[in-house]
């Protein structure tokens, strides 16, 4: 149930009264009451910089900064208005210095952490895809998204003086987020973009925007309380293709960052603006039998069942050398997978895909039935005609290599397992299934030559050896987290540097101190 944040309302009313010279606000001039949902906000702290941050020259919450104009806390119906407000917020953020950026990051991470259970539930209720436990983890994991510390300037010193290359902000970024992780993608985008000094305007997925609007409002309320900046992370309510086009065209928007499937990637590329595109994938796994098969099975079940296989990096099809097929299958079942028989696979396939005629060159192209995307294994089991045991994490079955479940990014907790005769055949089929997205791939092997051959052939952005896909994002492997992996345009796993312009500052002949 929604609760009203009284301290915040008091703050805002005081602010408005101050601006009106003490006059009683009217309905037209006073901001609407803050809708905080049942979200918890962090306690208001002093304007002291966070531990480890540099003291800033201007107070974090500058009284001279332009006052919050619209009282919407980042939520806008009009895309152009949002872009303008974000531009003002960008200027205000620059005034608050590095300490201001650090404060925003601290707030966003804390809010995701303390509200993880509630926000995960809200997102799941709206989207009806994925798993609550993993949605909670995806919000708590925002702590692993890097911040300002990632922006180490590059320095040169020589006979002709010194040069510094710095990572400067763009200004306002237009961002599109997916239905598969709406709040987590928005949160890590805000952390990376603000760490680099930018403001952002989001167009969320129409099926996952209410939760994003709720979270954006809470983020902006907290930022406003601490720093006096109201619209640093704006969002359009409701998002439409028109609002996307308006954001893309707006003069304040310097670059786009889109996270989603082929449609939005194509739209962003056509926009005329530079676009950072975190596009689709269909990650294959190769198991060559040289490593522990039980470990491989455990990793595969963990990765492919995560959030019901909604992750773009998630294991989507497995190629295993023939002699090890039975042992791998037994391992998958041991670790929580349920094996479907051929009749059950056929029933599931008929419901999971449609084959509209008229697409493709004489050969119908499979289209994923979105009603089954991200559903629980027991739901898919019932569609297949079987009641799977409680606690089943994943469905598995043997399929041929050209099966739609192998070739399409289906985002369901059903994993096709394909027997192959050789490592060469496995690599060739994995490359075909990955379809040139250059997204992610996994291998379970102790043979360095096999690892190298697969890495070279698939040329993916993420390549994980002997771990689950999540190891590629720091969960079980080394590395930082982001839910936007810029595969299509090549920036890789997004981080603060992704959202910067490199500027060089040259001092000729002087300032070298030796
Ligand atoms: P989707 O492509 O349906 O939607 C993604 C976003 O793009 C949504 O906000 C949607 O409204 C918008 N969109 C779609 N077509 C558009 C168009 N023509 N113009 C403007 N906006 C448009 O994808 P989804 O189901 O929300 O998410 C799943 C897809 O996203 C999968 O393909 C997955 O691999 C990909 N994904 C990639 C990454 C990554 O980091 N590379 C991360 C998450 C998801």
XYZ file of C-alpha atoms and ligand atoms in Angstrom:
558
model
C 0.000 0.000 0.000
C 1.276 3.503 -0.784
C 2.621 5.549 2.100
C 3.335 9.269 2.042
C 6.822 10.405 2.901
C 6.043 13.253 5.317
C 9.567 14.565 5.680
C 9.844 14.909 1.946
C 6.528 16.742 1.614
C 7.625 19.117 4.382
C 10.868 19.783 2.480
C 9.093 20.446 -0.783
C 6.434 22.690 0.772
C 9.148 24.720 2.502
C 11.017 25.016 -0.760
C 7.906 26.192 -2.614
C 6.921 28.605 0.152
C 10.448 30.014 0.065
C 10.167 30.646 -3.644
C 6.729 32.226 -3.331
C 7.934 34.537 -0.597
C 5.825 32.789 2.029
C 2.564 32.732 0.048
C 0.299 29.707 0.483
C 0.821 27.421 -2.487
C -2.130 26.919 -4.816
C -3.041 23.697 -6.571
C -1.354 24.982 -9.748
C 1.964 25.927 -8.186
C 2.479 23.271 -5.528
C 4.033 19.985 -6.529
C 1.861 16.883 -6.271
C 2.428 14.781 -3.154
C 5.290 12.355 -3.540
C 4.165 8.817 -4.354
C 6.741 6.698 -2.647
C 4.901 3.399 -2.879
C 5.926 1.305 0.075
C 9.552 1.899 -0.732
C 11.931 2.690 2.077
C 14.204 5.640 1.620
C 17.572 5.906 3.283
C 17.615 8.211 6.282
C 18.507 11.769 5.335
C 22.176 12.172 6.080
C 24.242 15.298 6.455
C 25.853 16.919 3.441
C 29.195 15.468 4.514
C 30.778 13.632 1.535
C 30.625 9.856 1.660
C 33.667 8.200 3.235
C 36.512 8.121 0.765
C 35.140 10.876 -1.439
C 36.919 14.143 -2.006
C 35.529 17.201 -0.215
C 33.638 19.312 -2.755
C 34.132 22.993 -3.331
C 30.398 23.839 -3.307
C 27.914 22.479 -0.792
C 26.243 19.303 -2.077
C 22.802 20.828 -1.663
C 23.280 24.281 -3.132
C 20.488 26.733 -2.168
C 21.325 28.835 -5.228
C 20.687 25.949 -7.622
C 17.572 26.219 -9.799
C 14.692 24.989 -7.667
C 12.743 21.889 -8.647
C 10.365 23.178 -11.295
C 7.704 20.650 -11.878
C 7.500 18.622 -8.719
C 7.426 15.378 -10.657
C 10.595 13.787 -9.320
C 11.746 12.707 -12.747
C 8.413 11.388 -14.030
C 7.195 13.091 -17.205
C 4.436 12.533 -19.712
C 6.161 14.689 -22.288
C 9.518 13.497 -23.612
C 10.791 16.958 -24.622
C 9.993 18.345 -21.186
C 11.863 15.425 -19.622
C 14.926 16.068 -21.794
C 14.928 19.742 -20.858
C 14.627 18.947 -17.144
C 17.434 16.379 -17.464
C 19.630 19.006 -19.131
C 19.093 21.321 -16.127
C 19.869 18.429 -13.788
C 23.090 17.733 -15.719
C 24.232 21.320 -15.089
C 23.274 21.036 -11.408
C 25.189 17.756 -11.076
C 28.319 19.432 -12.460
C 27.979 22.064 -9.697
C 27.923 19.329 -7.031
C 31.270 17.924 -8.202
C 32.558 14.391 -7.832
C 31.158 14.214 -4.302
C 27.687 14.815 -5.759
C 28.096 11.918 -8.196
C 29.289 9.666 -5.380
C 26.282 10.614 -3.288
C 23.858 9.734 -6.105
C 25.531 6.353 -6.580
C 25.429 5.638 -2.859
C 21.715 6.534 -2.768
C 20.777 4.398 -5.782
C 22.715 1.377 -4.509
C 21.260 1.690 -1.002
C 17.717 2.139 -2.252
C 18.014 -0.950 -4.464
C 19.402 -2.918 -1.548
C 16.878 -1.952 1.107
C 13.897 -2.158 -1.262
C 15.038 -5.283 -3.120
C 12.281 -7.607 -1.878
C 9.479 -5.106 -2.369
C 10.620 -3.820 -5.747
C 11.303 -7.335 -7.047
C 7.753 -8.311 -6.074
C 6.318 -5.203 -7.755
C 8.294 -5.861 -10.952
C 7.259 -9.530 -11.023
C 3.593 -8.601 -10.489
C 3.715 -6.184 -13.395
C 5.710 -8.255 -15.891
C 4.697 -11.761 -14.782
C 8.027 -13.119 -16.023
C 11.004 -14.517 -14.126
C 11.580 -15.542 -10.496
C 11.229 -13.523 -7.320
C 14.432 -14.837 -5.644
C 16.568 -13.860 -8.618
C 14.847 -10.514 -9.112
C 15.743 -9.727 -5.493
C 19.383 -10.710 -6.134
C 19.562 -8.560 -9.268
C 18.637 -5.494 -7.198
C 20.940 -6.337 -4.295
C 23.782 -6.933 -6.757
C 23.757 -3.267 -7.806
C 26.462 -2.880 -5.133
C 28.835 -4.489 -7.648
C 28.298 -1.862 -10.341
C 31.403 0.345 -10.536
C 31.248 4.083 -9.902
C 33.441 7.157 -10.214
C 36.583 5.202 -9.265
C 36.428 3.603 -12.730
C 37.376 6.899 -14.402
C 41.160 6.955 -14.090
C 42.537 9.714 -16.286
C 45.374 8.794 -18.647
C 48.517 10.864 -18.120
C 51.622 11.412 -20.232
C 54.837 13.120 -19.182
C 57.815 13.828 -21.453
C 60.306 16.341 -22.791
C 57.467 18.467 -24.132
C 55.569 18.752 -20.876
C 52.548 16.883 -19.620
C 49.249 15.770 -21.103
C 46.123 14.519 -19.426
C 43.277 12.676 -21.073
C 40.121 12.909 -19.006
C 36.778 11.159 -19.180
C 34.181 13.892 -19.512
C 30.380 13.576 -19.563
C 28.221 13.842 -22.676
C 25.271 15.598 -20.986
C 21.873 13.956 -21.326
C 21.663 10.294 -22.382
C 18.500 8.725 -23.838
C 18.139 5.171 -22.502
C 15.799 2.271 -23.335
C 15.385 -0.619 -20.887
C 14.043 -4.157 -21.423
C 11.095 -6.013 -19.896
C 13.393 -8.760 -18.618
C 15.055 -6.621 -15.905
C 13.416 -3.244 -15.817
C 14.463 -1.722 -12.464
C 17.884 -3.466 -12.358
C 18.826 -2.170 -15.830
C 17.593 1.319 -15.004
C 19.530 1.324 -11.719
C 22.844 0.180 -13.188
C 22.420 2.592 -16.090
C 21.925 5.462 -13.617
C 24.996 4.413 -11.592
C 27.269 4.215 -14.663
C 25.906 7.307 -16.386
C 25.899 9.540 -13.300
C 29.353 8.292 -12.266
C 30.472 9.776 -15.582
C 28.630 13.037 -14.839
C 25.585 12.600 -17.094
C 21.823 12.892 -16.633
C 19.457 10.396 -18.300
C 15.946 10.087 -19.738
C 14.482 6.559 -19.815
C 11.925 5.017 -22.131
C 11.114 1.723 -20.391
C 9.349 -1.311 -21.888
C 5.557 -0.741 -22.068
C 5.050 -4.003 -20.157
C 7.525 -3.118 -17.410
C 7.336 0.650 -16.999
C 5.147 1.087 -13.906
C 7.751 -0.479 -11.614
C 10.465 1.605 -13.299
C 8.450 4.808 -12.808
C 7.937 3.932 -9.142
C 11.670 3.326 -8.594
C 12.730 6.392 -10.606
C 10.488 8.554 -8.450
C 12.054 7.158 -5.272
C 15.584 7.687 -6.662
C 14.822 11.281 -7.646
C 13.149 12.070 -4.315
C 16.226 10.869 -2.454
C 18.597 12.739 -4.788
C 16.519 15.884 -4.365
C 16.612 15.596 -0.565
C 20.376 15.194 -0.493
C 21.544 17.317 -3.406
C 18.622 19.511 -4.434
C 18.588 17.997 -7.961
C 15.155 16.808 -8.913
C 15.304 15.334 -12.403
C 18.632 13.555 -12.819
C 17.062 10.247 -13.910
C 13.909 11.093 -15.846
C 11.398 8.575 -17.149
C 8.429 8.785 -19.505
C 5.022 7.661 -18.277
C 3.734 5.852 -20.293
C 6.526 5.019 -22.754
C 5.596 4.804 -26.447
C 7.378 4.578 -29.766
C 6.580 8.285 -30.166
C 8.275 9.139 -26.865
C 11.322 7.093 -27.952
C 11.468 9.043 -31.214
C 11.085 12.358 -29.371
C 13.933 11.458 -26.971
C 16.128 10.354 -29.873
C 15.487 13.627 -31.730
C 15.791 16.006 -28.765
C 18.706 18.451 -29.041
C 19.774 17.900 -25.408
C 20.175 14.143 -25.897
C 23.759 13.567 -26.987
C 23.866 9.762 -27.143
C 21.506 6.786 -26.803
C 21.975 3.603 -24.815
C 19.471 0.879 -25.689
C 19.141 -2.515 -24.039
C 16.833 -4.944 -25.811
C 16.179 -7.086 -28.850
C 16.784 -6.528 -32.578
C 13.894 -4.020 -33.011
C 15.181 -1.374 -30.642
C 18.771 -1.863 -31.784
C 17.717 -1.192 -35.390
C 15.641 1.837 -34.332
C 18.540 3.310 -32.316
C 21.009 2.779 -35.170
C 18.673 4.636 -37.539
C 18.181 7.572 -35.164
C 21.128 9.589 -36.449
C 22.611 9.808 -32.932
C 25.497 7.705 -31.673
C 23.931 4.619 -30.034
C 25.420 2.217 -27.519
C 23.464 -0.966 -28.232
C 23.143 -3.836 -25.769
C 21.459 -6.245 -28.144
C 20.099 -9.800 -28.252
C 22.003 -13.034 -27.785
C 21.523 -16.804 -27.933
C 24.434 -18.129 -25.846
C 25.605 -21.690 -26.601
C 27.513 -24.011 -24.254
C 30.027 -26.643 -25.348
C 30.846 -29.606 -23.074
C 33.808 -31.649 -24.367
C 34.073 -34.132 -21.473
C 37.615 -33.175 -20.443
C 36.428 -31.382 -17.281
C 34.212 -32.441 -14.377
C 30.781 -33.219 -15.858
C 29.011 -32.845 -12.531
C 30.401 -29.307 -12.155
C 29.431 -28.499 -15.744
C 25.871 -29.728 -15.103
C 25.588 -27.702 -11.892
C 26.780 -24.507 -13.630
C 24.474 -25.054 -16.604
C 21.380 -25.560 -14.420
C 22.245 -22.491 -12.335
C 22.785 -20.206 -15.340
C 19.938 -21.432 -17.546
C 17.366 -21.406 -14.746
C 18.358 -17.959 -13.473
C 15.250 -15.746 -13.514
C 13.672 -18.474 -15.701
C 16.325 -17.921 -18.397
C 15.543 -14.241 -18.968
C 19.203 -13.229 -18.886
C 20.608 -12.291 -22.278
C 23.834 -14.041 -21.191
C 21.954 -17.175 -20.021
C 22.785 -20.629 -21.382
C 20.264 -21.195 -24.207
C 21.500 -24.446 -25.829
C 24.109 -27.100 -25.021
C 26.347 -29.113 -27.368
C 27.934 -32.149 -25.746
C 30.292 -34.746 -27.167
C 28.383 -37.987 -27.734
C 30.268 -40.233 -25.233
C 29.454 -37.823 -22.385
C 25.792 -37.175 -23.235
C 24.262 -39.616 -20.729
C 26.517 -38.544 -17.875
C 25.783 -34.868 -18.493
C 22.040 -35.557 -18.650
C 22.223 -37.436 -15.333
C 24.142 -34.510 -13.826
C 21.553 -31.996 -15.052
C 18.761 -34.092 -13.475
C 20.749 -34.415 -10.250
C 21.045 -30.626 -10.029
C 17.355 -29.881 -10.459
C 16.507 -30.334 -14.131
C 13.578 -32.456 -15.357
C 14.010 -34.385 -18.609
C 11.170 -34.220 -21.149
C 10.509 -37.059 -23.611
C 10.232 -36.418 -27.386
C 6.420 -36.213 -27.329
C 6.505 -33.635 -24.540
C 9.119 -31.578 -26.411
C 6.923 -31.624 -29.496
C 3.876 -30.393 -27.550
C 5.931 -27.641 -25.884
C 7.478 -26.550 -29.201
C 4.055 -26.210 -30.857
C 2.984 -23.825 -28.096
C 6.307 -22.019 -27.665
C 6.680 -20.942 -31.303
C 4.495 -19.914 -34.175
C 5.601 -20.298 -37.764
C 3.895 -17.479 -39.652
C 3.814 -18.173 -43.387
C 5.179 -15.557 -45.731
C 8.292 -14.944 -43.594
C 11.680 -16.159 -44.749
C 12.519 -17.332 -48.265
C 9.996 -20.115 -48.671
C 10.739 -21.462 -45.210
C 8.640 -20.330 -42.246
C 10.707 -18.595 -39.557
C 9.942 -19.475 -35.912
C 8.534 -16.657 -33.768
C 8.684 -17.005 -29.980
C 5.334 -17.043 -28.139
C 5.878 -14.233 -25.629
C 3.194 -15.704 -23.339
C 5.636 -18.458 -22.377
C 8.764 -16.287 -22.028
C 10.143 -16.316 -18.461
C 7.424 -18.626 -17.098
C 8.142 -21.173 -14.348
C 9.261 -24.712 -15.329
C 5.996 -26.185 -13.990
C 4.002 -23.931 -16.359
C 6.088 -25.106 -19.323
C 5.758 -28.668 -18.021
C 1.964 -28.448 -18.060
C 2.093 -27.089 -21.623
C 4.253 -30.117 -22.484
C 1.697 -32.385 -20.808
C 3.527 -33.322 -17.605
C 3.370 -32.287 -13.966
C 7.004 -31.777 -13.009
C 8.148 -32.384 -9.396
C 8.098 -29.422 -7.002
C 11.428 -27.597 -6.967
C 12.229 -28.301 -10.627
C 14.629 -25.575 -11.771
C 14.808 -26.274 -15.470
C 13.418 -28.529 -18.189
C 15.892 -30.280 -20.507
C 15.645 -32.651 -23.459
C 17.629 -33.913 -26.411
C 16.909 -32.045 -29.651
C 18.468 -31.890 -33.116
C 20.791 -28.920 -33.797
C 18.338 -27.083 -36.050
C 15.489 -27.195 -33.519
C 13.740 -23.819 -32.887
C 14.693 -24.037 -29.190
C 18.342 -24.155 -30.330
C 18.160 -21.503 -33.031
C 15.869 -18.913 -31.383
C 16.534 -16.782 -28.300
C 13.550 -18.244 -26.460
C 14.126 -17.011 -22.868
C 12.300 -19.963 -21.289
C 13.564 -22.434 -18.661
C 13.781 -25.218 -21.233
C 17.271 -26.102 -22.398
C 17.856 -28.175 -25.553
C 20.811 -30.581 -25.392
C 22.451 -31.585 -28.693
C 24.858 -34.539 -29.180
C 27.884 -33.785 -31.345
C 30.530 -36.114 -32.770
C 33.552 -33.851 -32.362
C 34.682 -30.577 -30.811
C 34.917 -29.131 -34.334
C 31.281 -29.998 -35.017
C 30.260 -28.599 -31.600
C 32.018 -25.295 -32.300
C 30.504 -25.026 -35.769
C 26.969 -25.666 -34.470
C 27.487 -23.312 -31.510
C 28.593 -20.562 -33.896
C 25.505 -21.146 -36.052
C 23.188 -21.041 -33.015
C 24.827 -17.834 -31.733
C 23.840 -16.276 -35.060
C 26.594 -13.681 -35.146
C 25.180 -11.681 -32.217
C 28.713 -11.811 -30.690
C 27.062 -11.845 -27.283
C 28.029 -14.706 -24.928
C 29.231 -18.318 -24.980
C 30.395 -20.893 -22.443
C 32.685 -23.935 -22.562
C 33.267 -26.664 -19.984
C 36.706 -28.074 -20.759
C 40.223 -28.513 -19.472
C 41.638 -28.476 -22.974
C 43.212 -25.103 -23.745
C 43.189 -25.764 -27.479
C 39.411 -26.361 -27.412
C 38.852 -23.192 -25.373
C 40.978 -21.137 -27.752
C 39.342 -22.557 -30.878
C 35.828 -21.815 -29.595
C 36.748 -18.322 -28.369
C 38.231 -17.455 -31.773
C 35.406 -18.960 -33.806
C 32.502 -17.403 -31.907
C 34.134 -14.019 -31.262
C 31.648 -13.232 -28.475
C 31.755 -10.294 -26.029
C 31.615 -12.668 -23.029
C 33.297 -16.073 -23.035
C 33.120 -18.076 -19.811
C 35.209 -21.195 -19.196
C 34.136 -23.700 -16.524
C 31.521 -21.536 -14.873
C 27.921 -20.454 -15.303
C 27.043 -17.498 -17.514
C 26.749 -15.389 -14.352
C 30.489 -15.717 -13.749
C 30.792 -13.367 -16.731
C 29.099 -10.640 -14.678
C 31.064 -11.164 -11.470
C 28.769 -13.756 -9.862
C 31.217 -16.641 -9.401
C 33.933 -15.078 -11.594
C 36.091 -11.977 -11.390
C 34.616 -8.792 -12.774
C 32.087 -6.044 -12.288
C 28.370 -6.064 -12.979
C 26.170 -4.301 -15.476
C 22.932 -5.498 -17.068
C 23.666 -3.601 -20.279
C 26.227 -5.490 -22.333
C 26.966 -3.494 -25.440
C 27.416 -6.400 -27.809
C 26.141 -4.983 -31.087
C 28.208 -1.801 -30.999
C 31.222 -3.298 -29.201
C 31.623 -1.255 -25.998
C 31.321 -4.471 -23.965
C 29.938 -4.617 -20.441
C 28.855 -1.051 -19.752
C 30.700 0.909 -17.073
C 31.173 4.618 -16.325
C 33.805 5.001 -19.055
C 31.270 3.833 -21.653
C 29.350 7.070 -21.105
C 32.228 9.520 -21.451
C 33.955 11.646 -24.041
C 37.734 11.590 -23.949
C 39.195 15.095 -23.720
C 42.921 15.851 -23.912
C 44.547 18.735 -22.045
C 48.145 19.581 -23.064
C 50.717 21.707 -21.202
C 53.662 22.445 -23.507
C 57.222 22.212 -22.140
C 56.322 22.925 -18.472
C 54.963 21.289 -15.309
C 57.050 18.138 -15.655
C 58.641 17.955 -12.223
C 61.890 16.094 -12.978
P 12.367 -5.852 -26.641
O 13.310 -5.729 -27.794
O 10.998 -6.292 -26.890
O 12.280 -4.451 -25.883
C 13.421 -3.796 -25.386
C 13.123 -2.316 -25.284
O 13.100 -1.766 -26.587
C 11.757 -2.003 -24.700
O 11.836 -0.845 -23.905
C 10.897 -1.754 -25.923
O 9.796 -0.924 -25.652
C 11.880 -1.084 -26.839
N 11.615 -1.216 -28.266
C 11.371 -2.353 -28.949
N 11.250 -2.080 -30.270
C 11.424 -0.748 -30.401
C 11.429 0.162 -31.508
N 11.223 -0.254 -32.764
N 11.652 1.480 -31.261
C 11.885 1.917 -30.017
N 11.897 1.117 -28.924
C 11.663 -0.192 -29.122
O 13.115 -6.811 -25.625
P 12.669 -7.353 -24.186
O 11.797 -8.526 -24.350
O 12.234 -6.236 -23.347
O 14.086 -7.836 -23.676
C 14.674 -9.010 -24.147
C 15.663 -8.750 -25.264
O 16.646 -7.823 -24.822
C 16.419 -10.003 -25.621
O 16.680 -10.001 -26.991
C 17.685 -9.887 -24.800
O 18.769 -10.610 -25.301
C 17.936 -8.411 -24.908
N 18.733 -7.950 -23.788
C 20.030 -7.631 -24.036
C 20.824 -7.210 -22.986
C 22.258 -6.876 -23.208
O 22.883 -6.368 -22.276
N 22.848 -7.116 -24.357
C 20.314 -7.091 -21.687
C 18.970 -7.425 -21.484
C 18.192 -7.843 -22.551
